[in-house]
Amino acid sequence: MPAHRSLIRPTEPLPVRSDDDAVELLALAVTEPMEPEVLCFVLDASGRGSTLFVVDDIHGPDAVLDVADLMCRAAEGSPARYLVVASTRPDGGLEPDDDWRFAELDALATSSGLDLLEWYVITSGEWVRASQRLAVPNRPDEPWHRDWCDQS
C-alpha cells in the first residue's frame, strides 16, 4: 500500500524557475529509501504550480508515459504552461529506449498545450537531466531559460 506523505505548502506556491528549483522540489517528494516511482508537476506562465503528483508502485520504464499522460490531461484547460517529469530508477539509469520516451513525453505535453521543461531520471547515485544526455533534436540547450526566470 502506498505510504501517505504530507508536505507543508506556503499559502502561495514559490516559483520554480530553474533546474535547481525543480530538483529541490522533487527531492522533497522522492521516497527514501528510493523505489520506482514517477513524479510530475505543471507550472503556469510565472513558474508557479500547486501540486506535485507522485505515483509509486510502478512497473517498467514506460510507466512514465502513462503518468505524464494523466497529468497532461488533468492540466488541459488550466493556466498550466510547463510540465516537469521525473522517474526514479533505483537499480539503473538511462535506458536505450529513453530517446523515444523523451519524444513521447514531449508530444504528450505539446498535445495538451504544455512545454516539457525536463524529464529527470533519478538513480541512487545521480540526477540525470534527460534532455542533456539523450539525442533530443530541436531542443534548447537550456529549457529553463524563459522570460519569467529572472522575475521575482
PDB file of C-alpha atoms in Angstrom:
ATOM      1  CA  MET A   1       0.000   0.000   0.000  1.00  0.00           C
ATOM      2  CA  PRO A   2       1.428   3.427  -0.900  1.00  0.00           C
ATOM      3  CA  ALA A   3       2.530   5.480   2.058  1.00  0.00           C
ATOM      4  CA  HIS A   4       0.793   8.800   2.708  1.00  0.00           C
ATOM      5  CA  ARG A   5       3.108  11.792   2.834  1.00  0.00           C
ATOM      6  CA  SER A   6       2.196  15.326   3.778  1.00  0.00           C
ATOM      7  CA  LEU A   7       4.145  18.358   2.700  1.00  0.00           C
ATOM      8  CA  ILE A   8       3.634  21.794   4.171  1.00  0.00           C
ATOM      9  CA  ARG A   9       2.837  24.278   1.427  1.00  0.00           C
ATOM     10  CA  PRO A  10       3.164  28.030   1.613  1.00  0.00           C
ATOM     11  CA  THR A  11      -0.070  29.945   1.093  1.00  0.00           C
ATOM     12  CA  GLU A  12       1.093  30.899  -2.387  1.00  0.00           C
ATOM     13  CA  PRO A  13       3.445  28.418  -4.038  1.00  0.00           C
ATOM     14  CA  LEU A  14       7.005  29.534  -4.560  1.00  0.00           C
ATOM     15  CA  PRO A  15       8.013  29.768  -8.211  1.00  0.00           C
ATOM     16  CA  VAL A  16      10.092  27.049  -9.840  1.00  0.00           C
ATOM     17  CA  ARG A  17      12.266  28.973 -12.266  1.00  0.00           C
ATOM     18  CA  SER A  18      15.398  26.887 -12.663  1.00  0.00           C
ATOM     19  CA  ASP A  19      16.747  23.390 -12.808  1.00  0.00           C
ATOM     20  CA  ASP A  20      17.971  23.805  -9.216  1.00  0.00           C
ATOM     21  CA  ASP A  21      14.470  24.830  -8.061  1.00  0.00           C
ATOM     22  CA  ALA A  22      12.929  21.784  -9.748  1.00  0.00           C
ATOM     23  CA  VAL A  23      15.487  19.386  -8.267  1.00  0.00           C
ATOM     24  CA  GLU A  24      14.990  20.887  -4.801  1.00  0.00           C
ATOM     25  CA  LEU A  25      11.212  20.440  -5.044  1.00  0.00           C
ATOM     26  CA  LEU A  26      11.405  16.902  -6.439  1.00  0.00           C
ATOM     27  CA  ALA A  27      13.951  15.873  -3.792  1.00  0.00           C
ATOM     28  CA  LEU A  28      11.369  16.664  -1.107  1.00  0.00           C
ATOM     29  CA  ALA A  29       8.980  14.112  -2.588  1.00  0.00           C
ATOM     30  CA  VAL A  30      11.243  11.234  -3.654  1.00  0.00           C
ATOM     31  CA  THR A  31      10.664   8.224  -1.418  1.00  0.00           C
ATOM     32  CA  GLU A  32      13.573   7.172   0.798  1.00  0.00           C
ATOM     33  CA  PRO A  33      14.795   4.540   0.515  1.00  0.00           C
ATOM     34  CA  MET A  34      14.331   5.046  -3.196  1.00  0.00           C
ATOM     35  CA  GLU A  35      11.765   2.925  -5.003  1.00  0.00           C
ATOM     36  CA  PRO A  36      10.488   3.073  -8.591  1.00  0.00           C
ATOM     37  CA  GLU A  37       8.083   5.980  -8.937  1.00  0.00           C
ATOM     38  CA  VAL A  38       7.102   8.796 -11.274  1.00  0.00           C
ATOM     39  CA  LEU A  39       6.775  12.410 -10.162  1.00  0.00           C
ATOM     40  CA  CYS A  40       5.152  15.223 -12.187  1.00  0.00           C
ATOM     41  CA  PHE A  41       4.165  18.820 -11.770  1.00  0.00           C
ATOM     42  CA  VAL A  42       2.955  21.604 -14.006  1.00  0.00           C
ATOM     43  CA  LEU A  43       3.758  25.295 -13.831  1.00  0.00           C
ATOM     44  CA  ASP A  44       1.883  28.348 -15.017  1.00  0.00           C
ATOM     45  CA  ALA A  45       3.418  31.135 -17.096  1.00  0.00           C
ATOM     46  CA  SER A  46       5.044  32.662 -13.986  1.00  0.00           C
ATOM     47  CA  GLY A  47       6.653  29.376 -12.906  1.00  0.00           C
ATOM     48  CA  ARG A  48       4.150  28.614 -10.163  1.00  0.00           C
ATOM     49  CA  GLY A  49       2.439  25.321  -9.578  1.00  0.00           C
ATOM     50  CA  SER A  50       0.170  23.891  -6.931  1.00  0.00           C
ATOM     51  CA  THR A  51       0.520  20.113  -6.916  1.00  0.00           C
ATOM     52  CA  LEU A  52       3.352  17.626  -7.176  1.00  0.00           C
ATOM     53  CA  PHE A  53       1.894  14.309  -8.295  1.00  0.00           C
ATOM     54  CA  VAL A  54       3.735  11.147  -7.109  1.00  0.00           C
ATOM     55  CA  VAL A  55       2.873   7.647  -8.312  1.00  0.00           C
ATOM     56  CA  ASP A  56       4.648   4.748  -6.654  1.00  0.00           C
ATOM     57  CA  ASP A  57       4.489   1.007  -7.202  1.00  0.00           C
ATOM     58  CA  ILE A  58       5.135   1.499 -10.913  1.00  0.00           C
ATOM     59  CA  HIS A  59       6.246  -1.305 -13.177  1.00  0.00           C
ATOM     60  CA  GLY A  60       8.610  -0.732 -16.070  1.00  0.00           C
ATOM     61  CA  PRO A  61      10.135   2.334 -17.670  1.00  0.00           C
ATOM     62  CA  ASP A  62       7.074   3.080 -19.824  1.00  0.00           C
ATOM     63  CA  ALA A  63       5.013   3.927 -16.727  1.00  0.00           C
ATOM     64  CA  VAL A  64       6.367   7.476 -17.009  1.00  0.00           C
ATOM     65  CA  LEU A  65       4.285   7.889 -20.170  1.00  0.00           C
ATOM     66  CA  ASP A  66       1.049   6.806 -18.512  1.00  0.00           C
ATOM     67  CA  VAL A  67       1.573   9.107 -15.534  1.00  0.00           C
ATOM     68  CA  ALA A  68       2.594  12.071 -17.698  1.00  0.00           C
ATOM     69  CA  ASP A  69      -0.430  11.485 -19.940  1.00  0.00           C
ATOM     70  CA  LEU A  70      -2.717  11.617 -16.909  1.00  0.00           C
ATOM     71  CA  MET A  71      -1.056  14.822 -15.679  1.00  0.00           C
ATOM     72  CA  CYS A  72      -1.275  16.447 -19.112  1.00  0.00           C
ATOM     73  CA  ARG A  73      -4.966  15.591 -19.409  1.00  0.00           C
ATOM     74  CA  ALA A  74      -5.625  16.990 -15.947  1.00  0.00           C
ATOM     75  CA  ALA A  75      -3.851  20.229 -16.921  1.00  0.00           C
ATOM     76  CA  GLU A  76      -5.906  20.802 -20.076  1.00  0.00           C
ATOM     77  CA  GLY A  77      -7.952  23.971 -19.791  1.00  0.00           C
ATOM     78  CA  SER A  78      -5.952  25.175 -16.783  1.00  0.00           C
ATOM     79  CA  PRO A  79      -3.426  28.033 -16.730  1.00  0.00           C
ATOM     80  CA  ALA A  80      -0.608  25.444 -16.806  1.00  0.00           C
ATOM     81  CA  ARG A  81       2.069  26.047 -19.455  1.00  0.00           C
ATOM     82  CA  TYR A  82       5.001  23.814 -18.498  1.00  0.00           C
ATOM     83  CA  LEU A  83       5.479  20.171 -17.498  1.00  0.00           C
ATOM     84  CA  VAL A  84       8.260  18.677 -15.371  1.00  0.00           C
ATOM     85  CA  VAL A  85       8.573  14.894 -15.038  1.00  0.00           C
ATOM     86  CA  ALA A  86      10.898  12.629 -13.035  1.00  0.00           C
ATOM     87  CA  SER A  87      11.378   8.865 -12.928  1.00  0.00           C
ATOM     88  CA  THR A  88      13.176   7.180 -10.067  1.00  0.00           C
ATOM     89  CA  ARG A  89      15.165   4.138 -11.088  1.00  0.00           C
ATOM     90  CA  PRO A  90      16.985   2.829  -8.028  1.00  0.00           C
ATOM     91  CA  ASP A  91      18.620  -0.037  -9.919  1.00  0.00           C
ATOM     92  CA  GLY A  92      19.641   1.728 -13.125  1.00  0.00           C
ATOM     93  CA  GLY A  93      19.873   4.892 -15.158  1.00  0.00           C
ATOM     94  CA  LEU A  94      19.068   5.820 -18.715  1.00  0.00           C
ATOM     95  CA  GLU A  95      17.856   3.016 -20.958  1.00  0.00           C
ATOM     96  CA  PRO A  96      18.202   2.503 -24.730  1.00  0.00           C
ATOM     97  CA  ASP A  97      14.570   3.463 -25.443  1.00  0.00           C
ATOM     98  CA  ASP A  98      14.676   6.660 -23.361  1.00  0.00           C
ATOM     99  CA  ASP A  99      15.237   8.794 -26.502  1.00  0.00           C
ATOM    100  CA  TRP A 100      11.874   7.528 -27.713  1.00  0.00           C
ATOM    101  CA  ARG A 101      10.289   8.027 -24.272  1.00  0.00           C
ATOM    102  CA  PHE A 102      11.519  11.630 -24.163  1.00  0.00           C
ATOM    103  CA  ALA A 103       9.996  12.288 -27.595  1.00  0.00           C
ATOM    104  CA  GLU A 104       6.714  10.759 -26.399  1.00  0.00           C
ATOM    105  CA  LEU A 105       6.730  12.882 -23.234  1.00  0.00           C
ATOM    106  CA  ASP A 106       7.335  15.977 -25.349  1.00  0.00           C
ATOM    107  CA  ALA A 107       4.483  15.013 -27.708  1.00  0.00           C
ATOM    108  CA  LEU A 108       2.107  14.378 -24.788  1.00  0.00           C
ATOM    109  CA  ALA A 109       2.915  17.782 -23.321  1.00  0.00           C
ATOM    110  CA  THR A 110       2.549  19.546 -26.669  1.00  0.00           C
ATOM    111  CA  SER A 111      -0.798  17.884 -27.393  1.00  0.00           C
ATOM    112  CA  SER A 112      -2.096  19.341 -24.113  1.00  0.00           C
ATOM    113  CA  GLY A 113      -0.726  22.817 -24.773  1.00  0.00           C
ATOM    114  CA  LEU A 114       2.277  22.409 -22.465  1.00  0.00           C
ATOM    115  CA  ASP A 115       6.042  22.682 -22.952  1.00  0.00           C
ATOM    116  CA  LEU A 116       8.105  19.865 -21.451  1.00  0.00           C
ATOM    117  CA  LEU A 117      10.772  21.612 -19.400  1.00  0.00           C
ATOM    118  CA  GLU A 118      12.608  18.480 -18.289  1.00  0.00           C
ATOM    119  CA  TRP A 119      12.478  14.779 -17.600  1.00  0.00           C
ATOM    120  CA  TYR A 120      14.756  13.776 -14.734  1.00  0.00           C
ATOM    121  CA  VAL A 121      15.915  10.190 -14.374  1.00  0.00           C
ATOM    122  CA  ILE A 122      16.896   9.757 -10.740  1.00  0.00           C
ATOM    123  CA  THR A 123      19.118   6.882  -9.652  1.00  0.00           C
ATOM    124  CA  SER A 124      20.617   6.085  -6.281  1.00  0.00           C
ATOM    125  CA  GLY A 125      23.739   7.996  -7.305  1.00  0.00           C
ATOM    126  CA  GLU A 126      22.721  10.839  -9.616  1.00  0.00           C
ATOM    127  CA  TRP A 127      20.028  13.064 -11.087  1.00  0.00           C
ATOM    128  CA  VAL A 128      20.180  12.913 -14.879  1.00  0.00           C
ATOM    129  CA  ARG A 129      18.626  15.677 -16.963  1.00  0.00           C
ATOM    130  CA  ALA A 130      17.400  13.550 -19.835  1.00  0.00           C
ATOM    131  CA  SER A 131      17.367  16.497 -22.244  1.00  0.00           C
ATOM    132  CA  GLN A 132      21.101  16.922 -21.716  1.00  0.00           C
ATOM    133  CA  ARG A 133      22.065  13.241 -22.060  1.00  0.00           C
ATOM    134  CA  LEU A 134      19.779  11.946 -24.789  1.00  0.00           C
ATOM    135  CA  ALA A 135      19.763  12.653 -28.503  1.00  0.00           C
ATOM    136  CA  VAL A 136      16.891  15.140 -28.428  1.00  0.00           C
ATOM    137  CA  PRO A 137      16.539  17.093 -31.701  1.00  0.00           C
ATOM    138  CA  ASN A 138      15.411  20.734 -31.795  1.00  0.00           C
ATOM    139  CA  ARG A 139      15.735  21.117 -28.033  1.00  0.00           C
ATOM    140  CA  PRO A 140      17.034  24.359 -26.497  1.00  0.00           C
ATOM    141  CA  ASP A 141      20.326  23.968 -24.633  1.00  0.00           C
ATOM    142  CA  GLU A 142      18.731  25.392 -21.509  1.00  0.00           C
ATOM    143  CA  PRO A 143      14.972  24.752 -21.416  1.00  0.00           C
ATOM    144  CA  TRP A 144      14.663  26.670 -18.137  1.00  0.00           C
ATOM    145  CA  HIS A 145      15.644  29.923 -19.844  1.00  0.00           C
ATOM    146  CA  ARG A 146      12.241  31.569 -20.067  1.00  0.00           C
ATOM    147  CA  ASP A 147      11.138  35.168 -19.759  1.00  0.00           C
ATOM    148  CA  TRP A 148       9.949  34.510 -16.201  1.00  0.00           C
ATOM    149  CA  CYS A 149      13.257  33.054 -14.980  1.00  0.00           C
ATOM    150  CA  ASP A 150      14.544  36.458 -13.863  1.00  0.00           C
ATOM    151  CA  GLN A 151      11.305  37.697 -12.303  1.00  0.00           C
ATOM    152  CA  SER A 152      10.952  37.920  -8.558  1.00  0.00           C
TER     153      SER A 152
END
